Structures are given as C-alpha cells and as structure tokens.
XYZ file of C-alpha atoms in Angstrom:
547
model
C 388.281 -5.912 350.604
C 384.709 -4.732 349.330
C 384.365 -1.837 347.232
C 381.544 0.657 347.627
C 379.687 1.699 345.006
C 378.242 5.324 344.309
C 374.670 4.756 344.397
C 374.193 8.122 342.608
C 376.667 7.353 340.146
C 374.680 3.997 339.885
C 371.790 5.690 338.893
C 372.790 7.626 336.494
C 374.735 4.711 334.609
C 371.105 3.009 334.818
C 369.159 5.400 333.714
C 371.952 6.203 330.547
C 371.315 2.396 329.508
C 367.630 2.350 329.491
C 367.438 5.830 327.833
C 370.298 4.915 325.371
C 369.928 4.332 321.220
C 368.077 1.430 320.893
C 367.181 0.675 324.727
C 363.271 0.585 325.733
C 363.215 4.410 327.069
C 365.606 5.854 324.441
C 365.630 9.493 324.017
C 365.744 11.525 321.003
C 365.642 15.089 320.462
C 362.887 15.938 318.308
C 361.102 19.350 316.970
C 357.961 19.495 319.084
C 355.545 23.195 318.177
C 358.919 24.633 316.742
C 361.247 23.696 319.679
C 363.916 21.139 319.874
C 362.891 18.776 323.061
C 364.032 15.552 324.079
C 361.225 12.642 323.671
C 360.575 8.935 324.205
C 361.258 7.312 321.272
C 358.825 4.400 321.704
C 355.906 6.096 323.248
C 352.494 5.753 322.367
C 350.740 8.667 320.180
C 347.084 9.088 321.138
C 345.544 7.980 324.783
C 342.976 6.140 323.049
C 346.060 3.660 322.472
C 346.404 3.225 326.085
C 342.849 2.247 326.322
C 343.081 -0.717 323.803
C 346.557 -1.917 325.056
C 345.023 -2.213 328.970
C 342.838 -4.651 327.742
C 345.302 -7.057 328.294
C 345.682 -6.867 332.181
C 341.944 -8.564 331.856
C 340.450 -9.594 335.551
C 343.218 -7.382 337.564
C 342.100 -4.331 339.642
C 342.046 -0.826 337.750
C 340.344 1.198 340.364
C 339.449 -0.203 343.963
C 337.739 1.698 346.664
C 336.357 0.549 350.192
C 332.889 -0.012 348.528
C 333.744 -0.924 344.677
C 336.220 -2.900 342.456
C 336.940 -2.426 338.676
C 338.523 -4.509 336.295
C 340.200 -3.402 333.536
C 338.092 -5.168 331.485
C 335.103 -3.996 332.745
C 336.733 -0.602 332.547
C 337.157 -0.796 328.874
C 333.781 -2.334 328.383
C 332.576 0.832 330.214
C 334.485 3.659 328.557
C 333.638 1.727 325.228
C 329.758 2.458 325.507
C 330.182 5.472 327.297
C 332.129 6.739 324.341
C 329.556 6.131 322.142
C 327.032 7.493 323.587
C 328.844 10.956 324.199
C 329.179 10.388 320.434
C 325.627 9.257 319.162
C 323.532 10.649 321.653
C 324.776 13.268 322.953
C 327.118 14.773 319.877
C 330.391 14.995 321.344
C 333.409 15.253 318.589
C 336.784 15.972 318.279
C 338.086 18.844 320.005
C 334.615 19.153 321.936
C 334.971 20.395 325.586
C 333.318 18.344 328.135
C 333.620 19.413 331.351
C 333.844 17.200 334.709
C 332.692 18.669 337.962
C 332.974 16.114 340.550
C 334.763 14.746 343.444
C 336.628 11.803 343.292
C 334.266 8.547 342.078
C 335.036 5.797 339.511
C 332.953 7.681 337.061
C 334.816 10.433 336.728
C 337.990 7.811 335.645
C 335.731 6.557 333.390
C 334.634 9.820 331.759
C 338.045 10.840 331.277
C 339.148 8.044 329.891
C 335.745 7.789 326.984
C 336.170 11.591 326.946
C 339.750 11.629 325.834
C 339.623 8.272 323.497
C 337.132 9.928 321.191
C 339.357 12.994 320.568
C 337.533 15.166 322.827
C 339.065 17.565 325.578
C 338.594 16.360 329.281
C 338.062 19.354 331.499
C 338.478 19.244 335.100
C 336.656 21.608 337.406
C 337.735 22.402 340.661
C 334.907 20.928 342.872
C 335.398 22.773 345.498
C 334.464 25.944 343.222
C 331.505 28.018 344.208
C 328.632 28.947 341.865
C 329.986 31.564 340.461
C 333.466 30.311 339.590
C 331.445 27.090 338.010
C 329.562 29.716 335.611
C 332.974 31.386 334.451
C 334.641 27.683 334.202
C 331.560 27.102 331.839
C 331.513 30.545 329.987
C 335.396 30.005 329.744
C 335.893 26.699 328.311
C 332.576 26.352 326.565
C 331.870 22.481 327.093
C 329.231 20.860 325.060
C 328.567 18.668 328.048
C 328.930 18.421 332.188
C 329.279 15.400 333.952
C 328.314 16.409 337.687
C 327.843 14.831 340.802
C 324.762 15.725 342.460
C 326.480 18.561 345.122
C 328.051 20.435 341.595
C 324.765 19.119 339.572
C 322.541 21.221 341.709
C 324.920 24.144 341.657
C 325.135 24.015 338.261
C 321.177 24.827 337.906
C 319.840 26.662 335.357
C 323.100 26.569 332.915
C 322.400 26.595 329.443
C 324.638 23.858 328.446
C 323.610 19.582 329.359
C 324.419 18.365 332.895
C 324.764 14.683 332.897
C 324.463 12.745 336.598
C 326.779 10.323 337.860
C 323.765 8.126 337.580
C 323.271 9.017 334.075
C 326.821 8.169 333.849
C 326.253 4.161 334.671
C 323.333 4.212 333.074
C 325.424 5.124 329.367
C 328.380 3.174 330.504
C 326.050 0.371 330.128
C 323.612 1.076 327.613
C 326.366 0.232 324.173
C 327.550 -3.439 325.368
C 328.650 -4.555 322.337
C 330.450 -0.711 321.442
C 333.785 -1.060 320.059
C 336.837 -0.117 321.739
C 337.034 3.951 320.970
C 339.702 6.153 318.983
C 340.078 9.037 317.403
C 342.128 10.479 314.320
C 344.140 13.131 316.887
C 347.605 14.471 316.499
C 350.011 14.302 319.268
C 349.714 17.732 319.723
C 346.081 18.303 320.553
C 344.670 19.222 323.532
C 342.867 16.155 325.756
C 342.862 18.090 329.165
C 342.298 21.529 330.554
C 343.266 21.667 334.038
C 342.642 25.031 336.222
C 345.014 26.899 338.322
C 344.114 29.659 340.712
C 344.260 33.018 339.303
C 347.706 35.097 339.153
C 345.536 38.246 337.902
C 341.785 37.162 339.445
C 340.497 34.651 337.698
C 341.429 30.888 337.169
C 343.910 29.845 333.930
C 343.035 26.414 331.750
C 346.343 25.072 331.524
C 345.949 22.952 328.323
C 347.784 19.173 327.902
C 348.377 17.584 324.864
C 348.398 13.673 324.154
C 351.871 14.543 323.746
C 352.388 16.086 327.404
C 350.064 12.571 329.038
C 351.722 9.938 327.202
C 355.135 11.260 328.329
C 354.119 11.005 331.745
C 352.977 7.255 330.883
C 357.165 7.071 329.868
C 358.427 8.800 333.111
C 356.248 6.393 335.183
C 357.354 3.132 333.088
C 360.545 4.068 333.343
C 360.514 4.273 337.237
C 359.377 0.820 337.199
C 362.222 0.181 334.729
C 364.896 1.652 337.236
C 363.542 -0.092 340.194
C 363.522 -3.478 338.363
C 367.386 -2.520 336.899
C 368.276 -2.489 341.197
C 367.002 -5.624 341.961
C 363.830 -4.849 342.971
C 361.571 -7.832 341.786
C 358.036 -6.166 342.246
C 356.033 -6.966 338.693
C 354.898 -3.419 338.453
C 350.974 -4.698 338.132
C 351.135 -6.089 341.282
C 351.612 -2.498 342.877
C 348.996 -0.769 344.457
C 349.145 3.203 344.309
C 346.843 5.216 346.992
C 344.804 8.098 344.926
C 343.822 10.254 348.114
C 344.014 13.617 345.898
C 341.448 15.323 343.681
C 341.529 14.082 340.256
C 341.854 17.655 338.860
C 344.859 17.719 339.933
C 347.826 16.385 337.867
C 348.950 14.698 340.801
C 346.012 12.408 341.028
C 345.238 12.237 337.052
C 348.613 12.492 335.323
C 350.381 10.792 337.405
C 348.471 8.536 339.092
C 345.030 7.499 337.137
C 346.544 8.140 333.733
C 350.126 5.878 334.212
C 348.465 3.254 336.530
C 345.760 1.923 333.408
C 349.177 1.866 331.241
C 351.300 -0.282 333.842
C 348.472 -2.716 335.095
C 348.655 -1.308 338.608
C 346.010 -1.093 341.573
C 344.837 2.486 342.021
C 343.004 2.622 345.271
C 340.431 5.281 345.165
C 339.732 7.380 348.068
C 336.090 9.124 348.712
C 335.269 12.223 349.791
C 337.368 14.540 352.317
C 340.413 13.034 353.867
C 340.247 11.145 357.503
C 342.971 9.412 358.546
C 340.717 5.871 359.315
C 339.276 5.779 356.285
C 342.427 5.858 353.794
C 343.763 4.104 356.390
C 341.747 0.816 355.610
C 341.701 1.510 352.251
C 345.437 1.162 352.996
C 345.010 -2.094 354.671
C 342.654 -3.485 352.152
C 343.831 -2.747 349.083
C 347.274 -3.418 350.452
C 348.649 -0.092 349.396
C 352.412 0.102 348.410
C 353.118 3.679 347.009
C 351.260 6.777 348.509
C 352.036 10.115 347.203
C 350.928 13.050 349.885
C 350.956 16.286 350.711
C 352.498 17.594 353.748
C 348.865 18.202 355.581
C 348.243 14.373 354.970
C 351.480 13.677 356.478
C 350.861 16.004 359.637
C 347.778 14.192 360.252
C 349.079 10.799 359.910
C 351.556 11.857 362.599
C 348.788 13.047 365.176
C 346.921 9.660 364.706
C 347.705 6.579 366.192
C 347.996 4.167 363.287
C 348.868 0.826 365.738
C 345.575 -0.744 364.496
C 346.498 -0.602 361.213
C 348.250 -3.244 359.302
C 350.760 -0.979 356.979
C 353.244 -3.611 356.123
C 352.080 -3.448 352.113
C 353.831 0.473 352.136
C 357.046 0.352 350.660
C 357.217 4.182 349.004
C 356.038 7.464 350.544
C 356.755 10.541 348.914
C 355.626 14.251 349.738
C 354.382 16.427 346.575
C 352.229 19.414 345.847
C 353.425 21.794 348.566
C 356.731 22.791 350.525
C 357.429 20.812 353.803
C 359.999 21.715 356.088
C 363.279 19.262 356.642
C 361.717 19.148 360.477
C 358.296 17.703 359.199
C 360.262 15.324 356.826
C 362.692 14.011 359.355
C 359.589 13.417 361.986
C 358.244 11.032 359.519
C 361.300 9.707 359.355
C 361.509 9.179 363.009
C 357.724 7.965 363.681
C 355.911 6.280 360.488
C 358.285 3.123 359.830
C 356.948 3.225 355.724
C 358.822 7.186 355.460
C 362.185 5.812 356.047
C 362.930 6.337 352.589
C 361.190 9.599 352.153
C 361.452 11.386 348.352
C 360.278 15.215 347.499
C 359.594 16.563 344.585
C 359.088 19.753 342.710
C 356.190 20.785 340.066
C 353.525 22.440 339.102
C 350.386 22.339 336.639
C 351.349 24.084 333.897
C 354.688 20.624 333.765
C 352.090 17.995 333.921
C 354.328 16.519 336.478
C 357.517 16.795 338.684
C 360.341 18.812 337.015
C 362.868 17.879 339.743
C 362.781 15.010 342.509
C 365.095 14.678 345.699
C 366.018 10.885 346.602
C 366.625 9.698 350.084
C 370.672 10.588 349.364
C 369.639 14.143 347.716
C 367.868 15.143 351.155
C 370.243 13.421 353.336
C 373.076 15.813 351.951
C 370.925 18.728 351.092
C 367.768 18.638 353.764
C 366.206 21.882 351.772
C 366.844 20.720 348.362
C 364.207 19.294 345.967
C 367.026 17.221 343.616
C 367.405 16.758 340.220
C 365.623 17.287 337.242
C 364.007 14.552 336.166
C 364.477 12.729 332.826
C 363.789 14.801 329.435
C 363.798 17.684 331.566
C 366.277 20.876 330.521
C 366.217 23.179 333.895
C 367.693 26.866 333.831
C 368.286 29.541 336.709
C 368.266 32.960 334.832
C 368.811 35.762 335.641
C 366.979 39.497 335.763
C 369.178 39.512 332.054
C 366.723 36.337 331.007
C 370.983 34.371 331.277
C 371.417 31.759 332.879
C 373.115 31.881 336.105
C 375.979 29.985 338.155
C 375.267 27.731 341.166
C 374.788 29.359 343.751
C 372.869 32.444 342.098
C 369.297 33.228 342.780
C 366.914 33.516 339.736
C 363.950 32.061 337.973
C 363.001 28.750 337.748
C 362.888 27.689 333.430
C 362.029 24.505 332.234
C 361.736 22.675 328.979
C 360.110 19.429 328.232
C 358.056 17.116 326.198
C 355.498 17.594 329.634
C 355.278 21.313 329.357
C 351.848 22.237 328.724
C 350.267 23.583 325.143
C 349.185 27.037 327.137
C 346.743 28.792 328.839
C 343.127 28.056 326.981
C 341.767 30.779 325.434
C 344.372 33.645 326.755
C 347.211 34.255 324.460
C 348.685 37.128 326.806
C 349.163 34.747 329.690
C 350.685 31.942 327.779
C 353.141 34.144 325.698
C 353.849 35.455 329.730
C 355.326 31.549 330.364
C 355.927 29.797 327.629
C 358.712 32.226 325.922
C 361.253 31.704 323.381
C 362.330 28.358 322.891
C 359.031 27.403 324.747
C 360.619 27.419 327.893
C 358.308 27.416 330.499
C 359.150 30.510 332.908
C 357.863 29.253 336.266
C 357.690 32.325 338.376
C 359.417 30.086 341.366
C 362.585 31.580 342.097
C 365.258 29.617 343.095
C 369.164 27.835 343.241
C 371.746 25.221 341.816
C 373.996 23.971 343.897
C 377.115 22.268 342.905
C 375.333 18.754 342.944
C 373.014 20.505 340.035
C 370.539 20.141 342.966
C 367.551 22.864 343.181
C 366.233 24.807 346.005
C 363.303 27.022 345.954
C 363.396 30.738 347.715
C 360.017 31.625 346.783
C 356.980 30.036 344.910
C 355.418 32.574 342.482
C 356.147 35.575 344.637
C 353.178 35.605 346.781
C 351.724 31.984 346.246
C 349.490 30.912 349.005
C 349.595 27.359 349.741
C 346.575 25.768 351.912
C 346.546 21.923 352.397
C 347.981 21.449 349.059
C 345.496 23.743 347.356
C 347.008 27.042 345.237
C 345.378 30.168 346.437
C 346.286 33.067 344.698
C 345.556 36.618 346.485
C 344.677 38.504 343.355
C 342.154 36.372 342.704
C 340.896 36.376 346.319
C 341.825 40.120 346.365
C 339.003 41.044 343.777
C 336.496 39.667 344.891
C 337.202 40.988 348.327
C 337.397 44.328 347.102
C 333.803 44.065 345.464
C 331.515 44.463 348.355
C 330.858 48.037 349.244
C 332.619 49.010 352.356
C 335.840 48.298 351.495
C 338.298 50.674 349.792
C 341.679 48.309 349.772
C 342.488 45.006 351.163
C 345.471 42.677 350.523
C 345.334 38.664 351.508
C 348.502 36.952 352.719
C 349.505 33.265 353.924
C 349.544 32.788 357.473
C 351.465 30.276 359.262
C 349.154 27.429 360.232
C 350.189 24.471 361.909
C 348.078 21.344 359.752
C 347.406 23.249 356.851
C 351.255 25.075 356.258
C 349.249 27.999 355.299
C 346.077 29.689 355.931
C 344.604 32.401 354.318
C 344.274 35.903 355.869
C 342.838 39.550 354.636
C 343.706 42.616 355.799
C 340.680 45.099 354.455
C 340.968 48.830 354.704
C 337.057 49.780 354.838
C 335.654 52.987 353.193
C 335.273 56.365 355.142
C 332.379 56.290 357.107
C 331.518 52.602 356.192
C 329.109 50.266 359.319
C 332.130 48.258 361.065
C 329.920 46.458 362.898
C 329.975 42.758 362.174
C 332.199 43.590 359.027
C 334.434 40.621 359.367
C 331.640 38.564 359.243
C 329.564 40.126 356.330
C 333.112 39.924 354.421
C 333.137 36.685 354.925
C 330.063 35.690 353.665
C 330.391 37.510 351.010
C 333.571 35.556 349.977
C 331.787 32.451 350.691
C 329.520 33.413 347.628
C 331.949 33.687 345.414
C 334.726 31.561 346.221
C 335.878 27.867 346.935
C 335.786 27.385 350.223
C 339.900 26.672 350.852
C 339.935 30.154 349.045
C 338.073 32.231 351.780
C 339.627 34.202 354.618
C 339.860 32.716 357.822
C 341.548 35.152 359.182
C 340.959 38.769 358.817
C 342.387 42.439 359.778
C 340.441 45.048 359.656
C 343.174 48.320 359.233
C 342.969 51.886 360.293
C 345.343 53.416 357.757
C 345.685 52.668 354.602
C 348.128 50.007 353.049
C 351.972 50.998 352.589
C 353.013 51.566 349.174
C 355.970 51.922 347.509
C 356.890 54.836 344.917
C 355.317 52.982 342.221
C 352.090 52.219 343.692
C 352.576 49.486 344.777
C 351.601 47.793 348.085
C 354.743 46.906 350.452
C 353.748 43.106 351.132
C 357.013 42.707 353.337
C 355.617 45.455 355.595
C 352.424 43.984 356.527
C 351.349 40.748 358.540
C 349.001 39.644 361.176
C-alpha cells in the first residue's frame, strides 16, 4: 500500500534543510540598522560582486530581445567601460544619484548595472511621467546625471543637470575596452536604488534599497532554484529563460527579474515598448520562454487572443503579481492557457523589494482568495487598531519585517518614520487576515489604492492636481471597475459657482494630461451638482459616492 505524502509538509522539511546551520541558504538572525532580522548567511555584500562573479556564464544569453542578444561577457565588458566613464568623464562617485528615464532597452540594464558597481545610486523614473513630474523627480533626487531615451530626452529639455542619450550610452559602453571590472568600497547598507511610488499625499515617494535589500532578493531567487532542484526538477537554472514584459522601474522587472537573472546565469528575454500580445508572443517562441511573471491585464489579454500559432511548449511557470485578480480570472487561465495549470499569486509591494507572501497551486486550491505564505526571512503580523497583533481570523494591518524591507522614503523623514516604525517593521497600509493555515488575505490595499493595468494610482496625488485649474472647487477620483484594466480611473469634480461648464470635462482633462502620466489621468469623469458628502470631521464619505 502507497503512502501519500504532504506536499506542504514536504516543503517545508525542504526548505528547513537548505536554510539550516551550515546548509547553502542558512539563516541567521542578525542586527541590521538596529533591528534583529533574519539574513542569508552566505550572501554576497556589494552588487558590484555580482558583476565580477557573472563573468563566468561567458558566451550564454544575459538579455535577449526580438532584435538583439547579449552575452554576459559582453555585458561585463560593457558595464566595465561604461563605469568608467560615468567615473572619469562624467564625475560620478559614491553615493551620486543618476537618474534613468527610459523604457525598457538593454541600455538601461546596462546603466544600472555600471551605475550601481561604482557605488552610485540607480534611480528609476517612471517613464510614463509627464514633464512636470520629470522636473520634481529631478529637483527631488538631485542626480548628477540622466540617462534618457529620446521620448524622456526631449522632455527633459532645458534641465540644468546632463542628459545622456541611449546613443551616448553605446557610444561610452564602448569607448574604455580594456576598463577593469568595476567596484566600489560600499557598505551593505547603502542605498543603490531609488524606486518611485505614486503619491499617498500628492506627490511621488523614492523608496530607497540598499545592497543589503538586492542581494537578498539574489538569495530568495537562488533558493527557488534550490527548492525546485531538491523535488526533482532537473532544469540547470541557466538554462531558464525568464520573460521581462514589465517596466524596469518596477521591482518586479529589476529586483526580481534583471537583478537575480545576471546572478543565476539565466535568459532574460527583453520585451520593447507597450505590450501586444504577438509580439511577446514570439519573443516567447524565440527565446523559448519558461517562466513569465504577469499582471492580471496581461493575462486578460492573452485570454482574448488566439495563441494557436504560437509554439508555447518552452512555458513551464506562470505566475500573476503586481495587482489583485479575482479566483474567476485565475481559474479561466486555468481552464484555457495549458502553461497556467499550475498558476501561483503573490503579494508585495515597493517599499519590500519583493513578494512578502506567495500562494502555491495547493494554497489557492484550498483558499481561492488567499495570497499564501510568507515567504522565507519574512516575519508577517496582523495588528490591530492597539498596534497588537491579532488572532486568525481578525482584520488588521498588514506588518512586515525583513532583510528586503526598504532603507525609507528619500529625502522625507515624516513619511518613512509613518512605515517603517519600531522594530523597523514595515506598516503596509493593506489591511488584511490569517487564516488557520497562517495563509493571508487582503480586504483592502492602502485604503483607497487605485490599481490600473498594474500601475499604482493614488487619488491624492491625482486629486491635487485636479483641484488646481480654476473652475473647480472640490473633486475626489475613485477606481472604476474596468473589464482589461481591473481598474480605471474616474473624477468626480464639483466646479466653482458660476464657473463655464461648457466643454469642462474636456478642458479638465487636458489639463491633467499636462501634468500627469498618462495611466494617471481621468478617463472617466462626473461633473456634480452638490457638493461632496462629508463626515463630522471633514472628511469626504468615499463609500457614498460612485459613478
């Protein structure tokens, strides 16, 4: 008679072996910025050492797109004189800001990687940004230098700061041949990336990682591999190929994906521009993709396509991230896209550098809703209004502790005291449940969160500048159901006595198209005849209004 084993209690005795005393991922709790958190014993201290050990994956892929392929030796070769020309001719030191507004290209791997090796802070800008939100990511984080792609190069006109090309870019990755592999005397607690999030009070926060908070995502990921390998699986993890269809200021796409990939020897296959189904889809086919990490508006699409035509045989792990799906969207890819049978979800956010909890194909069998466990090195709390922790069961905030918790928010004490608090727990905002598995589920996302095609909107921030064109004495912006995008984003404006209503939705909306990414602007709009509801305090009555 055969006996069945608990594949969850399976994991878990895997994962205690490779994380045990004297195993490859062992874990030891060690004082990290005054706070006891648990770390990788055997991980690597600056991300310049992840440059100098990829040398040895030689001729394979780094990054491939439908157009381009890169070695990681010519990779290094190219970071290597790129580095020293940000150093020698243009400057750049340690703890320098240089700032990265671009859309996805090879170049902007490459600057990240030279950037970061010589001590100096990466920062991504949103490209989708307007004008205006470029000049306060510039007056914000004060780069010496821009790296721009021509679209953000000409936007970024007239700033007093350099603005390198993309071209300029090849041109320096070229010019040092003989440059020596870069480094930098950093500590594992200095920054190497600012990363912006959508303002919660009207204006974008850098959420600053350390070495520290990368090179622990370089663990998680190797440990994956680890786990898989432990089950049988016989993959050699450089001879996976991982789809990058994201923006790459996004820790999805960087942290987890470019930055882990150059450490494990793996294929990262590069998406350009917006994304169309056809196009990933041979980059798919090409590149013979085998992991693909998406958010639920990729999924939708991929569902409305016909993919017959394309050869996805390669795809052996899907997984949802970056914004709430519903268990009916999950179980239709399930049903229709043979490479989602074994579907995972996950939980995170910026300010973690990556997931702090992710659901297996078991954890969403049981618990359709549920986004699973916390992942490794992770400590997860659900406190109360008391700042206690509460029972399963029990709604509160969503905590979090971890070597991957970010340093802060640059250059704004108040908000970073506001989440990271005593202990440096990270208070998320996200409220949410245990259940008796130790299984979270998420209620709400950051009380009025607005999530559009994966994108963070926040409505204070889209709220302000709203309320800054003349005829209009309140407004208030909400997420509206939308059927590709989960969410789209709607204003309901309460004009000023005696103000012109004629064509006022549409001089509204360009005047949020001056001002604001475009995924950030209105599409829908309200214009009201009474003022907003308010509650005794003040405050407006979000529960009472809607389209």
């Amino acid at each position: 008679m055969s006996q069945q084993t608990d594949p969850r209690l399976a994991a878990q005795q895997v994962v205690a072996g490779l994380c045990a005393p004297g195993a490859p991922f062992e874990l030891e709790s060690d004082e990290v910025l005054g706070a006891p958190v648990q770390v990788f014993v055997r991980r690597r201290r600056a991300l310049h050492e992840l440059l100098a050990d990829s040398v040895q994956h030689g001729e394979r892929t780094y990054v491939a797109t439908l157009e381009e392929r890169l070695s990681f030796a010519q990779h290094a070769a190219m970071v290597s004189s790129l580095a020293q020309a940000l150093r020698e001719d243009h400057g750049v030191r340690r703890g320098d800001r240089v700032a990265i507004a671009a859309a996805n290209t090879t170049e902007w791997i490459v600057t990240f990687w030279a950037v970061t090796s010589i001590g100096a802070v990466a920062v991504g800008f949103n490209a989708w940004w307007s004008p205006r939100e470029l000049a306060y990511g510039l007056e914000h984080a004060t780069p010496v230098l821009v790296v721009a792609d021509e679209k953000r190069r000409a936007a970024l006109e007239g700033a007093t700061v350099p603005v390198l090309g993309l071209d300029d870019v090849r041109r320096l990755a070229a010019a040092y041949p003989d440059a020596p592999l870069p480094s930098a005397d950093v500590a594992e607690d200095d920054p190497a990336v600012i990363l912006y999030t959508s303002g919660t009070s009207g204006r974008p926060k850098g959420a600053t990682h350390s070495h520290r908070n990368l090179l622990s995502v370089v663990e998680y990921h190797r440990l994956n591999d680890a786990i898989l390998g432990a089950f049988g699986d016989p993959t050699d993890p450089r001879d996976r190929s991982y789809l990058l269809a994201m923006p790459l200021f996004h820790i999805a796409s960087l942290h987890n994906l470019a930055v882990p990939r150059l450490a494990t020897g793996s294929k990262v296959a590069l998406h350009l521009g917006a994304f169309q189904v056809d196009p990933v889809m041979r980059l798919v086919e090409q590149e013979r993709v085998t992991n693909w990490g998406a958010v639920p508006t990729m999924a939708s699409r991929l569902l409305e396509a016909d993919l017959s035509g394309y050869d996805t045989s390669s795809l052996s792990a899907f997984a949802l991230a970056s914004a709430p799906s519903s268990p009916q969207l999950k179980q239709r890819l399930r049903d229709h896209l043979p490479f989602a049978s074994s579907l995972v979800d996950s939980y995170g956010l910026t300010e973690s550098c990556t997931a702090v909890a992710v659901a297996s194909p078991l954890d969403l069998a049981e618990a359709p809703g549920t986004l699973g466990r916390p992942i490794v090195g992770v400590e997860m709390e659900i406190r109360g209004a008391d700042g206690q922790p509460v029972p399963a069961g029990v709604e509160g905030e969503v905590c979090v502790r971890s070597a991957y918790n970010m340093l802060g928010y640059w250059g704004d004490e108040e908000a970073t005291a506001g989440a990271l608090r005593e202990g440096r727990w990270l208070h998320t905002g996200d409220l949410g449940t245990f259940d008796e598995q130790g299984r979270i589920s998420l209620s709400s996302r950051r009380s009025d969160l607005i999530i559009r095609g994966g994108e963070n909107v926040y409505p204070a921030e889209v709220e302000a500048v709203v309320a800054e064109h003349p005829d209009v004495a309140e407004c208030i912006v909400l997420g509206v159901p939308h059927p590709d995008l989960g969410q789209e984003v709607g204003a309901i404006v309460v004009p000023v006595p005696g103000a012109d209503l004629t064509d006022l939705e549409d001089r509204l909306r360009t005047h949020a198209v001056d001002a604001l990414a475009y995924f950030k602007v209105p599409s829908r709009w309200r214009i009201a005849a009474t003022p907003l509801p308010r509650n005794a305090t003040g405050k407006v009555v979000r529960r009472d209004i809607g389209f």
